[in-house]
PDB file of C-alpha atoms in Angstrom:
ATOM      1  CA  MET A   1     158.652 104.699 141.232  1.00 54.00           C
ATOM      2  CA  SER A   2     157.316 104.947 137.538  1.00 62.00           C
ATOM      3  CA  VAL A   3     157.010 101.615 137.692  1.00 61.00           C
ATOM      4  CA  VAL A   4     154.675 101.416 140.132  1.00 62.00           C
ATOM      5  CA  ILE A   5     152.945 104.521 138.645  1.00 68.00           C
ATOM      6  CA  ARG A   6     152.810 102.269 135.736  1.00 70.00           C
ATOM      7  CA  SER A   7     151.456  99.204 136.632  1.00 76.00           C
ATOM      8  CA  SER A   8     149.003 100.927 139.218  1.00 79.00           C
ATOM      9  CA  ARG A   9     147.514 102.782 135.685  1.00 82.00           C
ATOM     10  CA  ARG A  10     147.316  99.546 134.314  1.00 84.00           C
ATOM     11  CA  LEU A  11     145.657  98.130 137.095  1.00 83.00           C
ATOM     12  CA  GLY A  12     143.262 100.718 137.202  1.00 83.00           C
ATOM     13  CA  LEU A  13     142.504 100.532 133.419  1.00 84.00           C
ATOM     14  CA  CYS A  14     142.275  97.162 133.619  1.00 85.00           C
ATOM     15  CA  ALA A  15     139.694  97.236 136.915  1.00 86.00           C
ATOM     16  CA  VAL A  16     137.759  99.672 134.590  1.00 83.00           C
ATOM     17  CA  GLY A  17     137.750  97.230 131.500  1.00 81.00           C
ATOM     18  CA  ILE A  18     136.256  94.476 133.894  1.00 84.00           C
ATOM     19  CA  GLY A  19     133.629  96.342 135.322  1.00 78.00           C
ATOM     20  CA  ALA A  20     132.327  97.416 131.645  1.00 75.00           C
ATOM     21  CA  ILE A  21     132.220  94.301 131.203  1.00 75.00           C
ATOM     22  CA  LEU A  22     130.653  93.039 133.714  1.00 72.00           C
ATOM     23  CA  LEU A  23     127.847  95.594 133.646  1.00 70.00           C
ATOM     24  CA  THR A  24     127.428  95.000 129.846  1.00 66.00           C
ATOM     25  CA  GLY A  25     126.616  91.287 131.415  1.00 64.00           C
ATOM     26  CA  CYS A  26     124.407  91.634 134.289  1.00 63.00           C
ATOM     27  CA  GLY A  27     122.316  94.733 132.524  1.00 57.00           C
ATOM     28  CA  GLY A  28     119.494  92.022 131.493  1.00 56.00           C
ATOM     29  CA  GLY A  29     119.546  93.230 127.656  1.00 59.00           C
ATOM     30  CA  ASP A  30     121.903  94.808 125.013  1.00 66.00           C
ATOM     31  CA  VAL A  31     124.599  97.219 125.506  1.00 65.00           C
ATOM     32  CA  ARG A  32     122.458  98.912 122.070  1.00 69.00           C
ATOM     33  CA  GLU A  33     119.052  98.415 124.167  1.00 72.00           C
ATOM     34  CA  GLN A  34     120.843  99.474 127.070  1.00 68.00           C
ATOM     35  CA  LEU A  35     121.892 102.872 125.319  1.00 68.00           C
ATOM     36  CA  GLY A  36     118.494 103.023 123.514  1.00 69.00           C
ATOM     37  CA  LEU A  37     119.966 102.871 120.070  1.00 71.00           C
ATOM     38  CA  SER A  38     118.276  99.566 118.562  1.00 72.00           C
ATOM     39  CA  ARG A  39     114.444  99.727 117.647  1.00 73.00           C
ATOM     40  CA  ARG A  40     111.897  97.474 119.191  1.00 74.00           C
ATOM     41  CA  ALA A  41     109.311  96.303 116.228  1.00 75.00           C
ATOM     42  CA  PRO A  42     106.010  96.244 116.689  1.00 72.00           C
ATOM     43  CA  ASP A  43     103.987  93.366 118.632  1.00 72.00           C
ATOM     44  CA  GLU A  44     101.651  91.941 115.440  1.00 70.00           C
ATOM     45  CA  PHE A  45     100.023  89.852 118.235  1.00 69.00           C
ATOM     46  CA  ALA A  46      98.823  92.506 119.960  1.00 69.00           C
ATOM     47  CA  VAL A  47      95.589  93.314 118.283  1.00 68.00           C
ATOM     48  CA  VAL A  48      93.227  96.301 119.906  1.00 68.00           C
ATOM     49  CA  THR A  49      89.791  96.289 118.592  1.00 68.00           C
ATOM     50  CA  GLN A  50      88.955  99.535 117.518  1.00 69.00           C
ATOM     51  CA  ALA A  51      84.956 101.626 117.708  1.00 67.00           C
ATOM     52  CA  PRO A  52      83.354 101.954 114.766  1.00 71.00           C
ATOM     53  CA  LEU A  53      83.367 105.483 113.209  1.00 75.00           C
ATOM     54  CA  ALA A  54      79.870 106.668 113.717  1.00 76.00           C
ATOM     55  CA  MET A  55      78.013 109.898 112.496  1.00 78.00           C
ATOM     56  CA  PRO A  56      76.852 112.082 115.813  1.00 74.00           C
ATOM     57  CA  PRO A  57      73.180 112.614 116.516  1.00 76.00           C
ATOM     58  CA  ASP A  58      73.528 116.641 116.183  1.00 78.00           C
ATOM     59  CA  TYR A  59      77.202 118.684 115.322  1.00 75.00           C
ATOM     60  CA  THR A  60      76.788 120.618 118.522  1.00 80.00           C
ATOM     61  CA  LEU A  61      78.946 119.744 121.121  1.00 76.00           C
ATOM     62  CA  ARG A  62      78.635 118.100 124.200  1.00 75.00           C
ATOM     63  CA  PRO A  63      79.974 118.657 127.503  1.00 77.00           C
ATOM     64  CA  PRO A  64      81.864 116.191 128.152  1.00 75.00           C
ATOM     65  CA  ALA A  65      81.309 114.105 131.802  1.00 77.00           C
ATOM     66  CA  PRO A  66      84.083 113.964 134.432  1.00 79.00           C
ATOM     67  CA  GLY A  67      85.337 110.145 134.704  1.00 76.00           C
ATOM     68  CA  ALA A  68      83.139 108.845 131.888  1.00 73.00           C
ATOM     69  CA  LEU A  69      84.145 106.327 129.369  1.00 66.00           C
ATOM     70  CA  PRO A  70      84.214 107.640 125.520  1.00 65.00           C
ATOM     71  CA  THR A  71      80.667 106.804 123.993  1.00 62.00           C
ATOM     72  CA  GLN A  72      82.669 105.425 120.620  1.00 61.00           C
ATOM     73  CA  GLN A  73      85.020 103.245 122.496  1.00 61.00           C
ATOM     74  CA  ALA A  74      84.624  99.601 122.715  1.00 62.00           C
ATOM     75  CA  ASN A  75      84.201  97.477 126.318  1.00 70.00           C
ATOM     76  CA  PRO A  76      86.935  94.994 126.024  1.00 72.00           C
ATOM     77  CA  GLU A  77      85.179  92.819 129.059  1.00 76.00           C
ATOM     78  CA  ARG A  78      81.779  93.613 126.571  1.00 75.00           C
ATOM     79  CA  SER A  79      83.627  92.499 123.604  1.00 73.00           C
ATOM     80  CA  ALA A  80      85.164  89.407 125.331  1.00 75.00           C
ATOM     81  CA  SER A  81      81.661  88.166 126.820  1.00 74.00           C
ATOM     82  CA  ALA A  82      80.104  88.235 123.253  1.00 73.00           C
ATOM     83  CA  ALA A  83      83.084  86.479 121.335  1.00 71.00           C
ATOM     84  CA  VAL A  84      82.453  83.669 123.653  1.00 73.00           C
ATOM     85  CA  PHE A  85      79.338  83.208 124.773  1.00 71.00           C
ATOM     86  CA  GLY A  86      77.295  84.997 122.208  1.00 65.00           C
ATOM     87  CA  ALA A  87      75.639  88.163 122.210  1.00 60.00           C
ATOM     88  CA  THR A  88      72.216  89.577 121.877  1.00 57.00           C
ATOM     89  CA  LEU A  89      71.365  92.270 119.419  1.00 50.00           C
ATOM     90  CA  PRO A  90      70.286  95.440 121.932  1.00 54.00           C
ATOM     91  CA  GLU A  91      68.024  96.918 119.240  1.00 49.00           C
ATOM     92  CA  GLY A  92      66.083  96.956 116.129  1.00 45.00           C
ATOM     93  CA  PRO A  93      63.404  94.302 114.672  1.00 44.00           C
ATOM     94  CA  ALA A  94      65.574  91.118 116.080  1.00 46.00           C
ATOM     95  CA  ALA A  95      66.268  92.794 119.613  1.00 47.00           C
ATOM     96  CA  GLY A  96      67.266  89.733 121.918  1.00 49.00           C
ATOM     97  CA  ALA A  97      68.207  87.117 119.383  1.00 50.00           C
ATOM     98  CA  PRO A  98      71.755  85.509 119.431  1.00 51.00           C
ATOM     99  CA  VAL A  99      74.387  86.289 117.674  1.00 49.00           C
ATOM    100  CA  GLY A 100      78.121  84.946 117.394  1.00 49.00           C
ATOM    101  CA  VAL A 101      79.772  81.650 119.084  1.00 45.00           C
ATOM    102  CA  GLY A 102      76.583  81.196 120.846  1.00 45.00           C
ATOM    103  CA  ALA A 103      73.679  81.593 118.803  1.00 49.00           C
ATOM    104  CA  ALA A 104      74.546  77.654 117.150  1.00 55.00           C
ATOM    105  CA  GLN A 105      72.845  76.646 114.419  1.00 67.00           C
ATOM    106  CA  PRO A 106      71.796  73.376 113.836  1.00 74.00           C
ATOM    107  CA  PRO A 107      74.061  72.287 110.757  1.00 76.00           C
ATOM    108  CA  GLY A 108      73.242  72.452 107.309  1.00 82.00           C
ATOM    109  CA  SER A 109      72.603  69.666 104.608  1.00 87.00           C
ATOM    110  CA  LEU A 110      76.200  70.286 103.305  1.00 87.00           C
ATOM    111  CA  GLU A 111      77.270  69.874 106.744  1.00 86.00           C
ATOM    112  CA  GLN A 112      75.526  66.975 107.521  1.00 86.00           C
ATOM    113  CA  GLN A 113      76.639  65.520 104.409  1.00 89.00           C
ATOM    114  CA  PHE A 114      80.132  66.162 105.237  1.00 88.00           C
ATOM    115  CA  LEU A 115      79.835  64.634 109.105  1.00 84.00           C
ATOM    116  CA  SER A 116      77.799  61.565 107.763  1.00 86.00           C
ATOM    117  CA  ALA A 117      80.995  60.849 105.266  1.00 88.00           C
ATOM    118  CA  ALA A 118      83.384  61.358 107.942  1.00 87.00           C
ATOM    119  CA  GLY A 119      81.809  59.436 110.019  1.00 84.00           C
ATOM    120  CA  ALA A 120      81.309  61.381 112.659  1.00 81.00           C
ATOM    121  CA  GLY A 121      78.113  59.353 114.144  1.00 81.00           C
ATOM    122  CA  LYS A 122      80.052  55.928 114.284  1.00 84.00           C
ATOM    123  CA  ALA A 123      82.131  56.776 116.619  1.00 81.00           C
ATOM    124  CA  ASP A 124      83.278  54.316 118.844  1.00 84.00           C
ATOM    125  CA  PRO A 125      81.817  54.701 122.546  1.00 83.00           C
ATOM    126  CA  SER A 126      84.867  52.236 124.094  1.00 87.00           C
ATOM    127  CA  ILE A 127      87.969  54.165 122.287  1.00 86.00           C
ATOM    128  CA  ARG A 128      88.942  55.344 125.517  1.00 85.00           C
ATOM    129  CA  GLU A 129      89.313  51.747 126.922  1.00 87.00           C
ATOM    130  CA  THR A 130      90.956  50.878 123.686  1.00 88.00           C
ATOM    131  CA  LEU A 131      93.386  53.018 123.720  1.00 85.00           C
ATOM    132  CA  ASN A 132      94.311  52.549 127.643  1.00 83.00           C
ATOM    133  CA  ARG A 133      94.705  48.888 126.485  1.00 84.00           C
ATOM    134  CA  GLU A 134      97.096  49.906 123.721  1.00 84.00           C
ATOM    135  CA  SER A 135      98.958  52.397 125.676  1.00 81.00           C
ATOM    136  CA  GLY A 136      99.506  49.938 128.531  1.00 76.00           C
ATOM    137  CA  ALA A 137     100.844  46.613 126.762  1.00 73.00           C
ATOM    138  CA  LEU A 138     103.406  49.415 124.949  1.00 71.00           C
ATOM    139  CA  ALA A 139     104.249  50.689 128.086  1.00 68.00           C
ATOM    140  CA  GLU A 140     105.014  46.411 129.284  1.00 66.00           C
ATOM    141  CA  LYS A 141     106.739  46.045 126.229  1.00 63.00           C
ATOM    142  CA  SER A 142     109.062  49.196 126.361  1.00 63.00           C
ATOM    143  CA  GLY A 143     109.831  48.881 129.819  1.00 61.00           C
ATOM    144  CA  THR A 144     109.884  51.582 132.486  1.00 64.00           C
ATOM    145  CA  PHE A 145     112.422  54.347 133.625  1.00 66.00           C
ATOM    146  CA  ALA A 146     113.269  52.836 137.305  1.00 65.00           C
ATOM    147  CA  GLN A 147     114.023  49.189 136.039  1.00 69.00           C
ATOM    148  CA  GLU A 148     116.781  50.865 133.511  1.00 68.00           C
ATOM    149  CA  VAL A 149     117.975  52.555 136.286  1.00 69.00           C
ATOM    150  CA  LEU A 150     117.815  50.090 138.612  1.00 68.00           C
ATOM    151  CA  GLY A 151     119.332  47.505 136.819  1.00 66.00           C
ATOM    152  CA  ILE A 152     116.077  44.777 136.630  1.00 65.00           C
ATOM    153  CA  THR A 153     115.849  43.005 133.170  1.00 62.00           C
ATOM    154  CA  ASN A 154     113.067  40.680 132.552  1.00 60.00           C
ATOM    155  CA  ASP A 155     114.347  39.373 129.181  1.00 59.00           C
ATOM    156  CA  PRO A 156     115.185  36.085 129.924  1.00 57.00           C
ATOM    157  CA  THR A 157     116.576  36.050 126.158  1.00 60.00           C
ATOM    158  CA  GLU A 158     119.204  38.182 126.824  1.00 68.00           C
ATOM    159  CA  ILE A 159     122.498  36.094 126.751  1.00 74.00           C
ATOM    160  CA  LEU A 160     125.938  37.416 127.123  1.00 78.00           C
ATOM    161  CA  VAL A 161     128.884  35.193 126.143  1.00 83.00           C
ATOM    162  CA  ASN A 162     131.708  34.870 128.141  1.00 85.00           C
ATOM    163  CA  ALA A 163     134.372  35.939 125.701  1.00 88.00           C
ATOM    164  CA  PRO A 164     137.549  33.851 126.895  1.00 89.00           C
ATOM    165  CA  GLU A 165     135.947  30.615 127.974  1.00 91.00           C
ATOM    166  CA  GLU A 166     134.447  30.798 124.357  1.00 90.00           C
ATOM    167  CA  ALA A 167     137.545  31.496 122.650  1.00 91.00           C
ATOM    168  CA  ARG A 168     139.054  28.430 124.728  1.00 92.00           C
ATOM    169  CA  ARG A 169     136.095  26.013 124.007  1.00 91.00           C
ATOM    170  CA  LEU A 170     136.774  27.342 120.212  1.00 92.00           C
ATOM    171  CA  ARG A 171     140.365  26.479 120.547  1.00 92.00           C
ATOM    172  CA  GLN A 172     139.729  22.955 122.174  1.00 92.00           C
ATOM    173  CA  ASN A 173     136.976  22.276 119.309  1.00 92.00           C
ATOM    174  CA  ALA A 174     139.647  22.699 116.872  1.00 91.00           C
ATOM    175  CA  ALA A 175     142.711  20.420 118.328  1.00 93.00           C
ATOM    176  CA  ALA A 176     140.135  17.378 118.530  1.00 92.00           C
ATOM    177  CA  GLY A 177     138.944  17.917 114.717  1.00 90.00           C
ATOM    178  CA  LEU A 178     135.274  18.844 116.289  1.00 90.00           C
ATOM    179  CA  PRO A 179     133.205  21.139 114.853  1.00 88.00           C
ATOM    180  CA  ALA A 180     132.824  24.645 116.617  1.00 86.00           C
ATOM    181  CA  THR A 181     128.613  24.189 117.548  1.00 87.00           C
ATOM    182  CA  THR A 182     130.240  21.182 119.971  1.00 87.00           C
ATOM    183  CA  GLY A 183     129.757  22.331 123.193  1.00 87.00           C
ATOM    184  CA  ASP A 184     127.703  24.893 125.089  1.00 86.00           C
ATOM    185  CA  THR A 185     128.591  28.256 124.869  1.00 86.00           C
ATOM    186  CA  PRO A 186     129.850  29.682 128.447  1.00 85.00           C
ATOM    187  CA  GLU A 187     127.092  32.890 129.568  1.00 84.00           C
ATOM    188  CA  ILE A 188     127.948  35.719 131.866  1.00 78.00           C
ATOM    189  CA  LYS A 189     125.160  34.775 134.139  1.00 73.00           C
ATOM    190  CA  ARG A 190     124.044  38.112 135.953  1.00 61.00           C
ATOM    191  CA  GLY A 191     121.667  41.370 135.564  1.00 56.00           C
ATOM    192  CA  ASN A 192     122.176  44.359 133.928  1.00 54.00           C
ATOM    193  CA  PRO A 193     124.363  46.778 135.818  1.00 56.00           C
ATOM    194  CA  GLY A 194     122.091  49.932 136.551  1.00 55.00           C
ATOM    195  CA  LEU A 195     122.955  53.726 136.948  1.00 57.00           C
ATOM    196  CA  LEU A 196     122.776  52.875 140.790  1.00 57.00           C
ATOM    197  CA  GLN A 197     124.062  49.692 140.863  1.00 58.00           C
ATOM    198  CA  GLY A 198     127.733  50.605 142.284  1.00 57.00           C
ATOM    199  CA  VAL A 199     126.475  53.529 144.749  1.00 58.00           C
ATOM    200  CA  PHE A 200     124.431  51.304 146.841  1.00 51.00           C
TER     201      PHE A 200
END
């Protein structure tokens, strides 16, 4: 009776241990993270622009407008649009003048000198065709993946020597007193077996 109780206890402890291991393995994260013991570092790439501080026109409190955005909060859509397409100054003597990326100015004299020294104006208009021609020649030279898998060889210089026949030829030449270069080298005449050749 006590043996049955001991074995059932052991079985229960093993089941609890296996269950604990499975729970921690399937939790999708670290055990410390599941228990809240680990700290996450802030994401340094999550940059949020803060609105600049500004003095209010007067120091009296204005009544809040329900559902309205705070007056100093930056509008992310407007900020993104201004960063990509350029912004215009809303007020002042230069109102409507473009600002930012969209306000491209012609390059200055130093930029012109740098661009001319780098050869920016001498770009070959047919560079795309040249690159396509060179890469096509390289692809023909290296062969394709399908040719390697199927065992298709286009290399006529690839010679496989039949080792037993070559050994017999060399022994015959040595017995007859002939040089080793006398006679034709026996070759194996077969294609390169591909990965799928034995399957089909």
